[in-house]
Structures are given as structure tokens and as C-alpha cells.
Short mmCIF file of C-alpha atoms in Angstrom, two decimals:
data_model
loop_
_atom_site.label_atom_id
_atom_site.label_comp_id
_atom_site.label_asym_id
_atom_site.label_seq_id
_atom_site.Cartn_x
_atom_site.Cartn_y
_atom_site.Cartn_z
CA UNK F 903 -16.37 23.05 -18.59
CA UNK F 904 -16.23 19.26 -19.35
CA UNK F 905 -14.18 19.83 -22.47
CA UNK F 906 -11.88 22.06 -20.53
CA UNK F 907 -11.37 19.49 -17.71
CA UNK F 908 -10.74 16.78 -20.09
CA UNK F 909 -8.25 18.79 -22.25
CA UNK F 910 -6.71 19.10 -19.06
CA UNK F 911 -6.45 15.35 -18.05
CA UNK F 912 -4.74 14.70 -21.81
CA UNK F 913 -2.40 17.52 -21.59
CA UNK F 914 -1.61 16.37 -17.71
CA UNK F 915 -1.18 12.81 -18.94
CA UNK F 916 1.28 14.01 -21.56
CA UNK F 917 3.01 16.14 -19.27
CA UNK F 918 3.51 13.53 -17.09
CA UNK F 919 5.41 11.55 -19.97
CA UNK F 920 7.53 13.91 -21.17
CA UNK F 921 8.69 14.20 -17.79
CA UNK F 922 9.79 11.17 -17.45
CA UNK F 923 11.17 10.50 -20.70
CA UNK F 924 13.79 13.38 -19.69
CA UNK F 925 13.99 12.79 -15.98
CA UNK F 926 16.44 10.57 -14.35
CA UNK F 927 13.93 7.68 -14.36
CA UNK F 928 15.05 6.93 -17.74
CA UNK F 929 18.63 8.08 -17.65
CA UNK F 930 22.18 6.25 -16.18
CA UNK F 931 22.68 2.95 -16.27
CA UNK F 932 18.70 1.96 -16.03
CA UNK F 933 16.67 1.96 -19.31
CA UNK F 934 17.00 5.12 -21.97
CA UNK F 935 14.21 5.99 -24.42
CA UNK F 936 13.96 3.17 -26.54
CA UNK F 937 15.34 0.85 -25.11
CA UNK F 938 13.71 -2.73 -23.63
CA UNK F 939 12.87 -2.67 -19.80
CA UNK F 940 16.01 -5.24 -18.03
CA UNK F 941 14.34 -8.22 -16.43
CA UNK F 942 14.98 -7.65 -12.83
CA UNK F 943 17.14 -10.03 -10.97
CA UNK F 944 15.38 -12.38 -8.87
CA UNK F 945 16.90 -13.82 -5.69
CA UNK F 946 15.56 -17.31 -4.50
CA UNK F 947 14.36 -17.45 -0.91
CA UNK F 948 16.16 -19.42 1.94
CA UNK F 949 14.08 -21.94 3.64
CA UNK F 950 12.10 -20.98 6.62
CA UNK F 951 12.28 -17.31 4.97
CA UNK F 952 8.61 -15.37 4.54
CA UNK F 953 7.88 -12.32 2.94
CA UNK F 954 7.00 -10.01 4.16
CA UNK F 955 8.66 -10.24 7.41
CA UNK F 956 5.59 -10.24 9.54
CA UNK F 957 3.36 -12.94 10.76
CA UNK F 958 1.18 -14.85 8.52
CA UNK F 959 -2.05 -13.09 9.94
CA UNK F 960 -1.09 -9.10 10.91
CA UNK F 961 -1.82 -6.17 9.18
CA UNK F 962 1.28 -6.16 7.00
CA UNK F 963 0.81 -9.70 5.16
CA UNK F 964 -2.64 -11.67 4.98
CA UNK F 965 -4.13 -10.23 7.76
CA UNK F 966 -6.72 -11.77 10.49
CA UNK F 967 -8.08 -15.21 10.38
CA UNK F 968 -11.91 -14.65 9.64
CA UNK F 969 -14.04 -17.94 10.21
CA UNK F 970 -14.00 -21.45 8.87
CA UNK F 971 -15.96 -21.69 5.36
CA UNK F 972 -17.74 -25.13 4.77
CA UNK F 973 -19.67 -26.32 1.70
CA UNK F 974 -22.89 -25.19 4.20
CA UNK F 975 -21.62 -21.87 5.36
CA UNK F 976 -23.26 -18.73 3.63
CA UNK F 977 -19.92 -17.75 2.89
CA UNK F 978 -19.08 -21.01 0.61
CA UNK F 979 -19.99 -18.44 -1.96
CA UNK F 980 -16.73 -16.75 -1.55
CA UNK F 981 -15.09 -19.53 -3.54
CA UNK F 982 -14.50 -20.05 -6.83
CA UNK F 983 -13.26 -23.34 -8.62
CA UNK F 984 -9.82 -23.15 -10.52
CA UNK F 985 -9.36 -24.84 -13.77
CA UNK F 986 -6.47 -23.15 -15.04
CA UNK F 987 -5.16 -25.82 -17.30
CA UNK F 988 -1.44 -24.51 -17.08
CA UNK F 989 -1.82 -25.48 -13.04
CA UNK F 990 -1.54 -29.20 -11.58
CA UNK F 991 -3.76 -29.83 -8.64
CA UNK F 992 -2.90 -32.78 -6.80
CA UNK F 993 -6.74 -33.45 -4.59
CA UNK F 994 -5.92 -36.04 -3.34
CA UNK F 995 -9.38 -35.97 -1.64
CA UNK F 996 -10.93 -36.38 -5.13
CA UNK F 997 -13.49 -33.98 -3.82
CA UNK F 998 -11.72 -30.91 -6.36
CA UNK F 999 -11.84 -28.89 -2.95
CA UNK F 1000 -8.16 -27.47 -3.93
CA UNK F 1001 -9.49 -26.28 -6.94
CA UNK F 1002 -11.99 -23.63 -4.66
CA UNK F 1003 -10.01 -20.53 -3.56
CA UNK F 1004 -11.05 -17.15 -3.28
CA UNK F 1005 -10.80 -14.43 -6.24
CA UNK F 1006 -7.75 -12.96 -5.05
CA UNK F 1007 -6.10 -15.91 -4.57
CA UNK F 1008 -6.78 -17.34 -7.93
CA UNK F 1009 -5.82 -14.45 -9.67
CA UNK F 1010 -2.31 -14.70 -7.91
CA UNK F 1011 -2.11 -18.25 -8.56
CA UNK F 1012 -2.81 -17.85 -12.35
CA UNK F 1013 -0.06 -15.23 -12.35
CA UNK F 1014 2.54 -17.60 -10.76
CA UNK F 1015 1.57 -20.55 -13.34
CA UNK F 1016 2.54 -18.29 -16.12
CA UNK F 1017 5.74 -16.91 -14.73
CA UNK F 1018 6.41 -20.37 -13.75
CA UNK F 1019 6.10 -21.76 -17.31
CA UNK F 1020 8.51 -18.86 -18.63
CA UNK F 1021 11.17 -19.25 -15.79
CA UNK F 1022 11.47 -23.25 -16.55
CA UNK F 1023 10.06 -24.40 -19.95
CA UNK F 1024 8.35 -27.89 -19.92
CA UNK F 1025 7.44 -27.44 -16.32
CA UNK F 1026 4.28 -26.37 -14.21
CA UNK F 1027 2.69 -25.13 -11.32
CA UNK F 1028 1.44 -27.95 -9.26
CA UNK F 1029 -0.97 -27.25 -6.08
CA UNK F 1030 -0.51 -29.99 -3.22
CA UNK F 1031 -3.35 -28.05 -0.84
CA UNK F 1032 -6.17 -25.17 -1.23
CA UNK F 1033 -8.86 -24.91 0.71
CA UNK F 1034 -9.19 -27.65 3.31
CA UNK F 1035 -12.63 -29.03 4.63
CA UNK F 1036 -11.13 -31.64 6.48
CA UNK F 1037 -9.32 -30.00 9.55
CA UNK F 1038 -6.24 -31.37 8.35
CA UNK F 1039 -4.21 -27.66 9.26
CA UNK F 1040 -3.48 -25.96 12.01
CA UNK F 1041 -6.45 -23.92 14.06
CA UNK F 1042 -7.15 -20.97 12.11
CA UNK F 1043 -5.22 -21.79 8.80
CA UNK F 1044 -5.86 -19.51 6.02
CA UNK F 1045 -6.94 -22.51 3.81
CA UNK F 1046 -10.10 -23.29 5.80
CA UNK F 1047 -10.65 -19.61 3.71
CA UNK F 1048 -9.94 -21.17 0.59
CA UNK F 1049 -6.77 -17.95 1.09
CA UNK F 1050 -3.90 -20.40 1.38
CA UNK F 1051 -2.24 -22.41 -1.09
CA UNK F 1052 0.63 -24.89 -0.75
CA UNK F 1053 2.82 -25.32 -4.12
CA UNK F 1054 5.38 -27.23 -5.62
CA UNK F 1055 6.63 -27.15 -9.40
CA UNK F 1056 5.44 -30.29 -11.34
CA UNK F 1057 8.85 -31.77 -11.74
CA UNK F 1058 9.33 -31.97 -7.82
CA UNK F 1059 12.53 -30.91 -8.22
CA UNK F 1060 13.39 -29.15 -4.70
CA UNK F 1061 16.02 -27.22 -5.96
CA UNK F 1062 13.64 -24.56 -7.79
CA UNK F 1063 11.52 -23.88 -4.50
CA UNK F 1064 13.75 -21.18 -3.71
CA UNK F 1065 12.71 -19.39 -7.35
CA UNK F 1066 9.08 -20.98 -6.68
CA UNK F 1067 9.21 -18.69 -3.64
CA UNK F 1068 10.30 -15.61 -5.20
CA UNK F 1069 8.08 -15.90 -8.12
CA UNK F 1070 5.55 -16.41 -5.70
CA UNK F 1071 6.12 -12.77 -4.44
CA UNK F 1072 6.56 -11.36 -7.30
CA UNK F 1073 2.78 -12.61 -8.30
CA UNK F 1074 1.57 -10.75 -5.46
CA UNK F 1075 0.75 -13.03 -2.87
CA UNK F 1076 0.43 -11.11 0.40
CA UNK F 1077 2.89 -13.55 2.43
CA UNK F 1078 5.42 -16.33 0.95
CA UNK F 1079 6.89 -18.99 3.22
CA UNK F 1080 9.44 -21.24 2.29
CA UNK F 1081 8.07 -24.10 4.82
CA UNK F 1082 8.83 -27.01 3.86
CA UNK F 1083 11.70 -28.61 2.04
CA UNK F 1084 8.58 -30.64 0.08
CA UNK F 1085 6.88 -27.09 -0.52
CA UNK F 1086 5.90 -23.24 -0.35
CA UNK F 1087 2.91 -21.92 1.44
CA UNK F 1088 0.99 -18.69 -0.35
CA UNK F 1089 -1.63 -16.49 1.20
CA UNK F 1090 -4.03 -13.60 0.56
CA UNK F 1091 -5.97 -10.95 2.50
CA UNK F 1092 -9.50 -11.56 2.66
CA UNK F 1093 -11.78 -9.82 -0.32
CA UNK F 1094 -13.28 -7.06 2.32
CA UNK F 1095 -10.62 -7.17 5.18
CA UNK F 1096 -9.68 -4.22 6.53
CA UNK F 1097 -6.17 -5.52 5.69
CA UNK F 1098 -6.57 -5.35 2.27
CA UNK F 1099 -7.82 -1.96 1.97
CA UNK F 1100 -5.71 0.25 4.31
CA UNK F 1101 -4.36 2.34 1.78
CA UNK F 1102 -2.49 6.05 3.33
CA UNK F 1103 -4.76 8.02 4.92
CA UNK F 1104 -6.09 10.17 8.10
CA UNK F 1105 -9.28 9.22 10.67
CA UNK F 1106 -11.89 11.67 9.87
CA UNK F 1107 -11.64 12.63 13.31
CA UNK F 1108 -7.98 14.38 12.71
CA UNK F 1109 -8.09 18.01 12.83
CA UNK F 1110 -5.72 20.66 11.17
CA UNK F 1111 -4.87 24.17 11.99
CA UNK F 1112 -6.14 27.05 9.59
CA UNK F 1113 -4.54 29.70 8.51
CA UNK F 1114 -8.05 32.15 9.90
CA UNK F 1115 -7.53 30.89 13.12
CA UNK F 1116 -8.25 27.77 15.46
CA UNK F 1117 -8.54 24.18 13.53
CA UNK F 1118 -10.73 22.25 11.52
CA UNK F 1119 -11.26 18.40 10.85
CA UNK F 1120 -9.49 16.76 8.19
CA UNK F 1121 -13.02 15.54 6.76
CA UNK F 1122 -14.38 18.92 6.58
CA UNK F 1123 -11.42 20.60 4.09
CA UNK F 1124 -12.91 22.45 1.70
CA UNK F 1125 -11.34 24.64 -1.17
CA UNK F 1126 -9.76 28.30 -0.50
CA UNK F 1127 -8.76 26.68 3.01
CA UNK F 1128 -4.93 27.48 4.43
CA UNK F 1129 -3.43 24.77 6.39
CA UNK F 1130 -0.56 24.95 8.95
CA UNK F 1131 2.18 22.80 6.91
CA UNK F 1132 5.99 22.81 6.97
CA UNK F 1133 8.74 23.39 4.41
CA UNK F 1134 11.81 21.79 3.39
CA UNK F 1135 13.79 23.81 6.61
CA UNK F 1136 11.32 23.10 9.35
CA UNK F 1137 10.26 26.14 8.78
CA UNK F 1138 5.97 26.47 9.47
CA UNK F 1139 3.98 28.41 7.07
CA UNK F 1140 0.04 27.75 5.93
CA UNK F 1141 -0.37 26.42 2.42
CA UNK F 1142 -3.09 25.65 0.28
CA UNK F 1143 -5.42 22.59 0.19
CA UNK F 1144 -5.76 21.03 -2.94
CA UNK F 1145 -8.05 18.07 -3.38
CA UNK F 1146 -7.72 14.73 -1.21
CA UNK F 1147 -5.64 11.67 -2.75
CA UNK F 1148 -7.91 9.23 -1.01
CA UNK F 1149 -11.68 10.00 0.41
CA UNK F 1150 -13.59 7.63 2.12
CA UNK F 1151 -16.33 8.85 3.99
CA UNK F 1152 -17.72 6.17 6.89
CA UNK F 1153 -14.79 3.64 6.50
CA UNK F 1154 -13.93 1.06 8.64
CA UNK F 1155 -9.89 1.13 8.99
CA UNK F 1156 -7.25 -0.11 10.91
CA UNK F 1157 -4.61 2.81 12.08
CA UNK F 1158 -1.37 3.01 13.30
CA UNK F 1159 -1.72 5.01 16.56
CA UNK F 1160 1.71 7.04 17.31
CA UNK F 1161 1.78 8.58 20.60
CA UNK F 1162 4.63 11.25 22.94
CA UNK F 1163 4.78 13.01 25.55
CA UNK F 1164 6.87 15.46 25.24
CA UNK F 1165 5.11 17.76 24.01
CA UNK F 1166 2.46 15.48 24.02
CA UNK F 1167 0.54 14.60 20.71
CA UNK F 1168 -1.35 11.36 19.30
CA UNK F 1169 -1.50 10.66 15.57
CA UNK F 1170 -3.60 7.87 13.48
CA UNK F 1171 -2.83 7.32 10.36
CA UNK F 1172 -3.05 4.33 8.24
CA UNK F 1173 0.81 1.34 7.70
CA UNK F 1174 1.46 3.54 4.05
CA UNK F 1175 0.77 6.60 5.25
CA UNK F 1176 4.58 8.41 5.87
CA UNK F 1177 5.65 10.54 8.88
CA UNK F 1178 8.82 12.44 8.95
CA UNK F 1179 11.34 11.20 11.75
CA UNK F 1180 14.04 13.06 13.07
CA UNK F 1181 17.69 11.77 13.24
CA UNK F 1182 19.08 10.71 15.86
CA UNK F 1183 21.85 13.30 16.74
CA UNK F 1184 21.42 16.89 17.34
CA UNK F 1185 19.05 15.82 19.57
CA UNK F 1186 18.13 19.78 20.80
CA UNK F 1187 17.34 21.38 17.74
CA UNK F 1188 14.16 21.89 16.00
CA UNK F 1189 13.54 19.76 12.81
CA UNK F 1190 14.33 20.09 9.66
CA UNK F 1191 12.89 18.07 6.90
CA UNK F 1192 16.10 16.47 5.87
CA UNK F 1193 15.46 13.75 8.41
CA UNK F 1194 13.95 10.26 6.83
CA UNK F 1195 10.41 9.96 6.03
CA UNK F 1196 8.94 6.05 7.08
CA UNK F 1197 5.71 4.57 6.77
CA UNK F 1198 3.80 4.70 9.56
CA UNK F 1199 3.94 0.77 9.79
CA UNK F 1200 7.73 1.45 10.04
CA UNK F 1201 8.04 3.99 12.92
CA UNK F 1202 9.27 2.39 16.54
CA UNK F 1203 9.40 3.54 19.85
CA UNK F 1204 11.98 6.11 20.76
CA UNK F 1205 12.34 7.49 17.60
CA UNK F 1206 11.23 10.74 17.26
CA UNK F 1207 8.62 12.91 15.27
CA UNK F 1208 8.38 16.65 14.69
CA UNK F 1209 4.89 18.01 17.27
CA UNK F 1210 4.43 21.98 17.27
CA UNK F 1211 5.77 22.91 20.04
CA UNK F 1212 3.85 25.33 22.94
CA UNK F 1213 2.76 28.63 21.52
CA UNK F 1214 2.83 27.37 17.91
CA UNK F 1215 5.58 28.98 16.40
CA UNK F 1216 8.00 26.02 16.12
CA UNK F 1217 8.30 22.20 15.42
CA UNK F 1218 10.14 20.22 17.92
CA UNK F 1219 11.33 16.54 18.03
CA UNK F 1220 9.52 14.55 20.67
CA UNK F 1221 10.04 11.02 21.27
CA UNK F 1222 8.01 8.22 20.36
CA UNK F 1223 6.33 6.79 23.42
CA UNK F 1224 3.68 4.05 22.01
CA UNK F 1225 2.93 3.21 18.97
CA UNK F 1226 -0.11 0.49 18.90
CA UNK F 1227 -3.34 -0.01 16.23
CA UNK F 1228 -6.79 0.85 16.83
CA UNK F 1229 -9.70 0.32 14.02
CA UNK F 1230 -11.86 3.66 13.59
CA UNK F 1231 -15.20 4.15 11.75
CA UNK F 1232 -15.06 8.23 11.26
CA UNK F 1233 -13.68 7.32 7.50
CA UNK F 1234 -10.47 7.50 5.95
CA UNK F 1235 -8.28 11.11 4.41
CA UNK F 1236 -5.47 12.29 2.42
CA UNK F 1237 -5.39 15.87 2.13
CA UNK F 1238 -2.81 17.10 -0.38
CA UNK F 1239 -1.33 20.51 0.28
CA UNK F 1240 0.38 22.33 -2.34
CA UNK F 1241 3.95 22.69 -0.01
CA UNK F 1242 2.99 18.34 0.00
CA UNK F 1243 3.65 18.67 4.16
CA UNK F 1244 0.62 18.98 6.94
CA UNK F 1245 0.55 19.24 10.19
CA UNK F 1246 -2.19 16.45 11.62
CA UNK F 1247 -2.97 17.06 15.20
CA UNK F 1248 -0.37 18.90 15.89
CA UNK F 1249 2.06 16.01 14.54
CA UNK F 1250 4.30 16.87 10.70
CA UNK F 1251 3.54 14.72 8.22
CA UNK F 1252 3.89 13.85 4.71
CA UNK F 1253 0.72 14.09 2.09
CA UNK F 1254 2.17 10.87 0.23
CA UNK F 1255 2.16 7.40 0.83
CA UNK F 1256 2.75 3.80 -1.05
CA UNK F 1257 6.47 4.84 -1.38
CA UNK F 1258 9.15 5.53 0.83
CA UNK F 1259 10.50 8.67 -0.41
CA UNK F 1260 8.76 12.22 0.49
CA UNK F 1261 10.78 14.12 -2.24
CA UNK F 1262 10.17 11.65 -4.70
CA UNK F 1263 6.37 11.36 -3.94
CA UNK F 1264 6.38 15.69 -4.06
CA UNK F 1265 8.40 15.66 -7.48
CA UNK F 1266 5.48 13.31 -9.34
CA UNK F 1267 2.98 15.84 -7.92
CA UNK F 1268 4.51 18.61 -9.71
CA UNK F 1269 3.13 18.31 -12.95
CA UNK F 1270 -1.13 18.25 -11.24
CA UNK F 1271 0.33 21.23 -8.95
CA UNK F 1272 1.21 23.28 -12.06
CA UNK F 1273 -1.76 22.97 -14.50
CA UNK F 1274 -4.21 22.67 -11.28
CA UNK F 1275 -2.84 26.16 -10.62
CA UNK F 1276 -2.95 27.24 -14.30
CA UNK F 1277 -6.39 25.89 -14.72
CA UNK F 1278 -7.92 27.45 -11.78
CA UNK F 1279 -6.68 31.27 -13.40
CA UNK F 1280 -8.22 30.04 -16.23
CA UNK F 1281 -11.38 29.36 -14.70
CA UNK F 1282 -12.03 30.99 -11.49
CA UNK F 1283 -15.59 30.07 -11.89
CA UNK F 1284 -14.52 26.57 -11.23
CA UNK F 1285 -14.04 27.42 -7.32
CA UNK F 1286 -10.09 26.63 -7.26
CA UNK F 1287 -10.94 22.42 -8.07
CA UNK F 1288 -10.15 22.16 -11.87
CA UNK F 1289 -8.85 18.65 -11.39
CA UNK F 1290 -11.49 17.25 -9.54
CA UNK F 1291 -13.49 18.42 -6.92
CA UNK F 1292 -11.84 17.26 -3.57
CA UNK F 1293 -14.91 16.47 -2.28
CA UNK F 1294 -15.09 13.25 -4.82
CA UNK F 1295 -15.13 9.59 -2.73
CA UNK F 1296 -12.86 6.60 -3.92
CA UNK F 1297 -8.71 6.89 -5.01
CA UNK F 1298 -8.26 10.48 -7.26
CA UNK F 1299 -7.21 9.14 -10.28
CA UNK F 1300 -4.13 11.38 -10.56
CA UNK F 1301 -3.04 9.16 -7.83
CA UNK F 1302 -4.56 5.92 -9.63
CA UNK F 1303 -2.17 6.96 -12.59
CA UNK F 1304 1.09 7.58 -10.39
CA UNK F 1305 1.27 4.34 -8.83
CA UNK F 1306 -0.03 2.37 -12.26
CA UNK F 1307 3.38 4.12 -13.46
CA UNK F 1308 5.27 3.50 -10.44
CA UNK F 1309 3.94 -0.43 -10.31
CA UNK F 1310 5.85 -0.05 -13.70
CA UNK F 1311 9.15 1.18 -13.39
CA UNK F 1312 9.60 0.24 -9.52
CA UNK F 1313 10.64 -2.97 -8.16
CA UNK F 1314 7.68 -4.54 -6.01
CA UNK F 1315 9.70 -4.15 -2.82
CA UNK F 1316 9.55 0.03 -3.41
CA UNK F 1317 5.85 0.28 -2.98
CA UNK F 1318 4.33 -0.79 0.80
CA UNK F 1319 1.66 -3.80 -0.27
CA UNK F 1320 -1.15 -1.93 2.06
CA UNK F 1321 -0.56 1.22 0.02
CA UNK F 1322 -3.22 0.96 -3.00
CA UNK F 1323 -6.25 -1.73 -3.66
CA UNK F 1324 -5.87 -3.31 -6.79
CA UNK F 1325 -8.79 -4.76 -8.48
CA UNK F 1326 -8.82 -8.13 -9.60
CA UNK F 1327 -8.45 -8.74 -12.51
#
């Protein structure tokens, strides 16, 4: 059976490939087979501009301000001393405390010194401020975290901070600021924030309605269960569940908390996580899934979601009341259904996250849909889970090898930065 399941993976892997050697991913005006990957264009930032477009310290960029860390603190360990050679640091302190960062943050700063070097021969990254032991920043400054840096390029010439800035994003810092004409501020999310490991996923606590009869909760799916689901019309129907995308049992997570009233309903799910939203017009009939599909993070009071309506037999559009965030400990779910829709307390939602497009999300699936189907004929005895058995913790690695892909061929902006934990490298 382990033979079978990794002839499986190989044949899925190359499957994968083929498909998008022929699909429109490499066809038009973008790259053919053969042909080298464009450098994408790169616009500078305007000063006083940050990205994302979110406070410093919220979910969506470097998330909460955690505690002061001095040389004394147990958490001094949490630093680590850069000596990237390709990097200027100014200390003017002489104490080398803006060489100490955190592991996140020097990984993103060695990043930026090397696309810094390749965007403007001759020249470096310099560092004017890390981590700061001195109080010399505002109350609850990231650098007290050794999170924050403040940058400059070594030939102080003012006119490249806009690039700086953009480069800056494009190393993955969780929030760029163009602050100062005499710099750019960088910051991370913490190693073990909840920020930096929100991912697109359901509470344990969510329930879902079976196909047998009454409801079940999300945590508790097993294979051979029908779920109540949607398709492409609005139309409900129960669908199998296939494995879960994300599974962490007993996690600590921050979710987005979407409440109506009409009929009223209350959904968590995590900022990545996407939930279909009705359009605007037509404001009496009953959804179809042709309306836009937003992360959760993205979803506002007054627009409208798709709740099954009394009796159960349709979906109807009911307005957004309240959205707010609330941190749960019952864990952390992403069921995958074959039709790639579920209905979460009574609210229609997508099985995908990280990217902003349902259909898109659904098309990469196809390829694990088909030989999970073809597998499980193949060997019954294998209990319908040939890919993996859903009940596995962590990130399913079919997932791990979509967004690897995605990271690849998609610009940065495509993919929400609380959809997937990357390991440091």
C-alpha cells in the first residue's frame, strides 16, 4: 500500500505539470514552454505609503506588540546577531544591538540585501536601527522585539527609497512604510503569534449538515460522510468529504467572526479563508455562485452572504450585520468537499483559501479529485483516503505543493500574506 500511495504522489505531481504546461498559465502573452519567466515590474512606493494597508500591529501586517525584550529578559533568546557581510549596520551605540533581530526578520533582511545588490550594482543595504534597548522609539515599537528594522541603501541616495520600499515587500516583510524621507521602516510577525499562523480554516466548534440527517462538527468529519454543499447555480446538494487542507487539533487562532440577522447565522473562519458574497442588485433572489468570492479579512458590513434559509431547501442572501475577531482554542479546519463548496453553520462557503479566486482554487484541485477517486476504486480497502488520511495534523501537502507553485507563477500581491506559514529558511 506504500508503493501504491507513492506511485500515486509521482503520477499526481506529473499530472499536475502537464497541466499546466497546456493550461492558460503558460499561454498568451505571459511565458510559453520554454521560455524565461519576465521580471515583474516593480512600482516604487510614495512616501507615507505602507503595505499592507493596515496598521503596523493588526492581524493583517505584523500583528500585536508582545513585550519589551532586554539583554535580561528570558526571551533575549529570541534574537539572533546578523553578520551578513552584504548588509551595512550603522550602531551607532557600538553595542552591535542592531545586529540582534529575530529569525524571521533576518531572513527577510538577507533577502532584501541581495535583491538590493542586483537592483543597483556597487550599492548595499545599510541598517540605521534594529532592535533598540534604549527606549529611543515610540511605546510599543516593534524594535524593542528585535521585529523592526529601519533601512536606507548605502549610497544615501533618497531617490531609491521608493524601490528600497518595494523591494522591501517583495522580500516578505509583513508591513513596509515609507516614513521618512531619511528612511524605510520593515516589520515582522512574531515567531509564535497567532498572526503569523492564521492560515484558512474553520473553529473546531463549526458544525455541518449531513447528508443522514441532523449535523456534525467540522472536527469530527470522517470518510464516507455527505455534507450539505452548493453548486455553481445555488443550487444545494450533499457532496463528499475528502480529506482536510489544514488540521490543527487544539490551536490557538484568531477568527474573523461574520454575523446577520436575517436569517440569522454566525460564521468564524480564519482572514484567508474565502466566503462567497452576493452582488449587490437583484437583491430578492436566491444566490447563485457567480457572485465574488473575498477573504474573510475582506468582507464588510452590509454586504451580503448566502445562509440556508428556513426549512433548508434554499440559500438566501442575508446581510452582513457585524463582522468583529474573536481568538478560539477548539483548533483550526479545512474540510475539502469534492463539489469544493460547504455549508459552515448554516453560512456557504468556499473550501479554498490563500487566493482570491474560488474557480481558480477548484480548477488546481482537479487533478487530487481525479486520481483520489481513481485510487480509492482501486483500493477500496484503503477506506476512501488514498491521498492521505484526512485525519493527518499539519498543512496536506497537496496543498503545500499548490501554493509552492502558485508562490511561483503569481505575483506576491495574489496570495493573502496570512494564508500559508512559511518556514524559515
Amino acid at each position: 500500500m506504500d508503493e501504491m500511495l507513492l506511485l500515486t504522489r509521482i503520477l499526481l505531481v506529473g499530472f499536475i505539470c502537464a497541466l499546466l504546461v497546456s493550461s492558460g498559465l503558460t499561454c498568451g502573452p505571459g511565458r510559453g514552454i520554454g521560455k524565461r519567466r519576465h521580471p515583474k515590474k516593480l512600482t516604487p512606493l510614495a512616501y507615507k505609503q505602507f503595505i499592507p494597508n493596515v496598521a503596523e500591529k493588526t492581524l493583517g501586517a505584523s500583528g500585536r506588540y508582545e513585550g519589551k525584550i532586554t539583554r535580561n529578559s528570558e526571551r533575549f533568546k529570541e534574537l539572533t546577531p546578523n553578520y551578513n557581510p552584504d548588509i551595512i549596520f550603522k550602531d551607532e551605540e557600538n553595542t552591535g544591538a542592531d545586529r540582534l533581530m529575530t529569525q524571521r526578520c533576518k531572513d527577510k533582511l538577507n533577502a532584501l540585501a541581495i535583491s538590493v545588490m542586483n537592483q543597483w550594482p556597487g550599492v548595499k543595504l545599510r541598517v540605521t536601527e534594529g532592535w533598540d534597548e534604549d527606549g529611543h522609539h515610540s511605546e510599543e515599537s516593534l524594535h524593542y522585539e528585535g521585529r523592526a528594522v529601519d533601512i536606507t541603501t548605502s549610497d544615501r541616495d533618497r531617490s531609491k527609497y521608493g524601490m528600497l520600499a518595494r523591494l522591501a515587500v517583495e522580500a516578505g516583510f509583513d508591513w513596509v512604510y515609507y516614513e521618512s524621507k531619511a528612511h524605510i521602516h520593515c516589520s515582522v510577525k512574531a515567531e509564535n503569534s497567532v498572526a503569523a499562523k492564521s492560515g484558512g480554516c474553520f473553529p473546531g466548534s463549526a458544525t455541518v449538515h449531513l447528508e443522514q440527517g441532523g449535523t456534525k462538527l467540522v472536527k469530527d468529519l470522517s470518510p464516507g460522510d455527505r455534507v450539505l454543499v452548493a453548486d455553481a447555480e445555488g443550487r444545494l446538494l450533499y457532496s463528499d468529504f475528502l480529506t482536510f487542507l489544514d488540521r490543527e487539533d487544539g490551536s490557538h487562532k484568531l477568527f474573523y467572526v461574520i454575523e446577520t440577522r436575517q436569517p440569522r447565522a454566525q460564521l468564524l473562519l480564519t482572514a484567508a479563508h474565502l466566503l462567497f458574497v452576493a452582488p449587490q442588485h437583484n437583491q430578492s433572489q436566491a444566490g447563485t455562485l457567480s457572485s465574488q468570492a473575498l477573504f474573510a479579512s475582506r468582507v464588510r458590513p452590509g454586504q451580503r452572504v448566502y445562509v440556508l434559509g428556513e426549512g433548508g431547501q434554499h440559500l438566501l442572501p442575508a446581510a452582513v450585520h457585524s463582522v468583529s475577531l474573536r481568538e478560539e482554542t477548539s483548533g483550526a479546519y479545512a474540510p475539502l468537499t469534492a463539489q469544493g463548496t460547504i455549508l459552515i453553520n448554516r453560512v456557504l462557503a468556499s473550501c479554498y483559501a490563500v487566493i482570491e479566486e474560488h474557480s481558480w482554487a477548484h480548477w488546481a484541485f482537479a487533478p487530487f479529485r481525479l486520481l483520489q477517486g481513481m485510487l480509492a476504486t482501486l483500493c477500496p480497502s484503503s477506506g476512501g483516503t488514498p491521498m492521505d488520511a484526512p485525519t493527518s495534523p499539519g498543512i496536506h501537502w497537496y496543498s503545500r505543493l499548490l501554493y509552492r507553485i502558485g508562490s511561483w507563477v503569481l505575483d506576491s500581491d495574489s496570495l493573502h500574506p496570512l494564508g500559508m506559514v512559511a518556514p524559515s529558511s
